[in-house]
Amino acid sequence: MFWVGLYAQSPSDWWYFGAEAGVHFTTTGPVAVLDGVMTTQEGCASVSSSDGDLLFYTDGTDVWDATHTVMPNGDSLLGNLSSTQSSVIVPYPGSSNKYAIVTVRGCTGGSTTGQAGYYFAYSVVDMTLNSGLGDVIPAQKNIILMDSVSEKCTAVPHANGTDLWLIGRMQDSARYHAFRLTSSGVTQEVISHIGVPGLCVGYMLANHSGDRLVDATYGATNPNLVFHFDQSSGVLYDPDSIYVSTGGIYGVHFSPNDELVYLSGSAGIKQYDLTAANIQASEYDVFQGQTWALAEGPDEKIYAARYQTSYLARINDPDVAGAGCNFQDSAVYLDGRICRIGLPNHVGAGVFNIGVIQASNFCFGDSTYFTLDTAGLDSILWNFDDPGSGGLNTSTLFFPAHFYADTGSYTVTVIAYRDTLIDTAQTNIFIYPRQTLDLGPDSLLCFGDTAHLNIDQPYASFVWSDSSALPAYVITDDETVWATVLGVCDTISDTVQFQFDDSIHFELGPDTAFCEGQSLLLDANIQVAATYGWNTGDSSDAIVVSQTGLYELVAFNGCGEVRDSIAIEVIPNPDSSLLPPDTLNCFDTPIFLTRPDNDTITWLWSDSTDVKVFEVDTTMTIWLAAFNECGFLLDTFTAVFNGEIQTELREDTVICDEDSIRLFGTDSLATYLWNTGDTTDTITTPVGASKNYIVTITLRDCQAIESREVVSSDTACPDIDCDLRYGNVFTPNGDGWNDRFRIESDCDIFKFSMSIYNRWGQLVHESSNVAYGWDGYVNGELASPGTYFFTVEYKDFVVVDSDRFVTQGTFSLLR
């Protein structure tokens, strides 16, 4: 079982201040005490135990224990009795027996230690020393954090509930310093440049929640500032300004509910409502007589210092705004002792924890149990810092148990309620992981190999079968190994056996090529027991191969798996037939010869090239040679180009039944045989005959058969529809006008014949040129004037061959 605890104090039961003045707060109210030996003009601080017993008090220079004796190392601290807040006492984080005294010399009054600086420092008191009366630890005395400070110091809890912020201000500056005090000392400094430069004198104090800070300015023209404070980052921000025009402010204090703030000084006591939209406008005069320091008692009433009197004034209901706050002058009589300017510089009760938190069972998977001294408590609220547990993260039980969802560090917080008092305590716990151990299954290894076992894990120690205590273990031979893990939460053991075997060794050799028709034995020759498997599906250590491919063998046993592969190339023999048979080409198109596509063979044509495609366009003999390491082959090819047979028979046709057509052959070197029996290259079809004419044409070794069907039809005969025109007189006198006798026609004349006769019937002119006509000469001499007659035979293109037209007429020749 593990026990952790954190002590909290009730610090404000005993006050010592002024000229040996003192007050003890009892259940019936504050009572003057006369045993104090301290005389201080201003700053002072005191602290009491949770049982209400005095522990010690200080003016910032000396520290007196509960017997009112200066502690053996409790002198010459770096404060000053004329400093506004010469000191403040806070519990030292992480310890239930230590306290830190923060001191400031300030900017008025001389040095009581001979130190020239105006230091912000702290010293540590250990209450276990000096027979339980406490002593300042010499090695932790006057630890200086900064120089040139004003007379201000206060403390605020860090947001983690464990650390503290120690806060001071530079002289005549708008620069605030927050030092993070942890169990390891001061680990962080945060500087906030904010507000306006202020005078050195006056109190600075945090509210009870720790999220606001008020800083007094002892001067009528400067504002008093109320800041917001980030307890996580230590940063001051967003200040509100409060001006008091009737005098300087010295003392400050928040109401217990933190909604009101009180400022005191030469002008009396002022009250301001921090919840108002205009804080300055909410000002209320609580008291108009001169007052100085303000301090809150454990009864949650605010007390005011009345300088050079034997009385303390009091605000009886400080949470009530206006006159209801119930101010009472001369409320506490000091039994003749004199009050001066200062009162004990107390901080919010949240700085002090409330008691001892005890926790047990820190193993993951178990519930962790928490206990606390609950005497006098009305209720309690736990927070286990485990948000993943949802609603189970908090508890109102006095002695709860919590099941943590994961390992790691957690900060447990408890808030205790007693009457109107609220206090908070925290402690850190660690949930440890469970120990694990698995050495794995029994294993078979190869000789020469090693096995490594590692059972390292946090928060544990180890014992192996050879009594070694390291987390790692090496196996090199047959062995049965056991290990034990001894941890915070568990002690567990495991055993494993190792055996060693021979390794497999084989090689299939280099990649190999051989000729088609041969084969190769692949023999791995494995000498140890193993299981085999080829990628061919064979399961022996030797196979015969005769085809191209990648052959892989996998062999395995307890030592592991070994694999090797070999690439086999089977080189093909040259083909026995490379070229097609000899051929007769009856056309004029070339022949293309394509050799086989095989890169393992060298090719050579008869023209000494190795082209893929060889073109043959004339009668010739070609050879192709193929050779490689597996053989040689030569093949030949002869091509005879005969020539292409040409005909002009054309397409089947229909002709006039009074006409005929010619069917032509075009090659004079060829022989023809028509189905009419004709052997000429051209024939003329009979008039009116319909027939399918077939001709066999032979040209050397090639032969072609063509046909054309000719159909005779009377519907295919066209009619002639044209006229001949001629004049009846012509005058061949050479004047260029009407010098010739011509026949004109709008017909497309295919054939023409014109004969001219004199009146005796003699032929004087004959012509077959329709366009030439007659020029009036006969055998080179002019013909006699007179009457002549003519005949004209002509044939139109549209008229069939059997048709012929004749026209006759007469005309006169004049001179």
PDB file of N, CA, C and O in Angstrom, residues 726 741 755 788-792 807-811:
ATOM      1  N   TYR A 726     -30.413  25.380-146.014  1.00  0.00           N
ATOM      2  CA  TYR A 726     -29.501  25.785-147.110  1.00  0.00           C
ATOM      3  C   TYR A 726     -30.181  26.917-147.862  1.00  0.00           C
ATOM      4  O   TYR A 726     -31.394  27.066-147.857  1.00  0.00           O
ATOM      5  N   PHE A 741     -21.866  27.401-151.100  1.00  0.00           N
ATOM      6  CA  PHE A 741     -23.142  26.729-150.851  1.00  0.00           C
ATOM      7  C   PHE A 741     -22.882  25.708-149.740  1.00  0.00           C
ATOM      8  O   PHE A 741     -22.040  24.826-149.877  1.00  0.00           O
ATOM      9  N   SER A 755     -23.653  15.524-152.870  1.00  0.00           N
ATOM     10  CA  SER A 755     -23.357  15.475-154.333  1.00  0.00           C
ATOM     11  C   SER A 755     -24.128  16.592-155.016  1.00  0.00           C
ATOM     12  O   SER A 755     -25.329  16.806-154.734  1.00  0.00           O
ATOM     13  N   TYR A 788     -28.728  24.334-160.306  1.00  0.00           N
ATOM     14  CA  TYR A 788     -28.061  23.094-159.903  1.00  0.00           C
ATOM     15  C   TYR A 788     -28.974  22.367-158.909  1.00  0.00           C
ATOM     16  O   TYR A 788     -29.767  22.981-158.182  1.00  0.00           O
ATOM     17  N   PHE A 789     -28.807  21.021-158.836  1.00  0.00           N
ATOM     18  CA  PHE A 789     -29.564  20.286-157.825  1.00  0.00           C
ATOM     19  C   PHE A 789     -28.547  19.438-157.036  1.00  0.00           C
ATOM     20  O   PHE A 789     -27.458  19.143-157.511  1.00  0.00           O
ATOM     21  N   PHE A 790     -28.973  19.037-155.851  1.00  0.00           N
ATOM     22  CA  PHE A 790     -28.020  18.331-154.957  1.00  0.00           C
ATOM     23  C   PHE A 790     -28.762  17.214-154.230  1.00  0.00           C
ATOM     24  O   PHE A 790     -29.996  17.215-154.121  1.00  0.00           O
ATOM     25  N   THR A 791     -27.948  16.267-153.757  1.00  0.00           N
ATOM     26  CA  THR A 791     -28.448  15.225-152.841  1.00  0.00           C
ATOM     27  C   THR A 791     -27.477  15.194-151.631  1.00  0.00           C
ATOM     28  O   THR A 791     -26.252  15.339-151.799  1.00  0.00           O
ATOM     29  N   VAL A 792     -28.064  14.988-150.482  1.00  0.00           N
ATOM     30  CA  VAL A 792     -27.277  14.933-149.227  1.00  0.00           C
ATOM     31  C   VAL A 792     -27.677  13.674-148.441  1.00  0.00           C
ATOM     32  O   VAL A 792     -28.874  13.432-148.241  1.00  0.00           O
ATOM     33  N   THR A 807     -31.541  13.947-148.377  1.00  0.00           N
ATOM     34  CA  THR A 807     -32.279  15.189-148.683  1.00  0.00           C
ATOM     35  C   THR A 807     -31.852  15.664-150.083  1.00  0.00           C
ATOM     36  O   THR A 807     -30.660  15.651-150.401  1.00  0.00           O
ATOM     37  N   GLN A 808     -32.826  16.112-150.926  1.00  0.00           N
ATOM     38  CA  GLN A 808     -32.564  16.631-152.278  1.00  0.00           C
ATOM     39  C   GLN A 808     -33.131  18.035-152.400  1.00  0.00           C
ATOM     40  O   GLN A 808     -34.075  18.391-151.706  1.00  0.00           O
ATOM     41  N   GLY A 809     -32.526  18.813-153.325  1.00  0.00           N
ATOM     42  CA  GLY A 809     -33.032  20.165-153.547  1.00  0.00           C
ATOM     43  C   GLY A 809     -32.289  20.845-154.686  1.00  0.00           C
ATOM     44  O   GLY A 809     -31.356  20.291-155.265  1.00  0.00           O
ATOM     45  N   THR A 810     -32.672  22.092-155.025  1.00  0.00           N
ATOM     46  CA  THR A 810     -32.044  22.872-156.088  1.00  0.00           C
ATOM     47  C   THR A 810     -31.651  24.221-155.552  1.00  0.00           C
ATOM     48  O   THR A 810     -32.190  24.708-154.532  1.00  0.00           O
ATOM     49  N   PHE A 811     -30.686  24.840-156.257  1.00  0.00           N
ATOM     50  CA  PHE A 811     -30.280  26.201-155.913  1.00  0.00           C
ATOM     51  C   PHE A 811     -29.714  26.842-157.165  1.00  0.00           C
ATOM     52  O   PHE A 811     -29.412  26.177-158.161  1.00  0.00           O
TER      53      PHE A 811
END
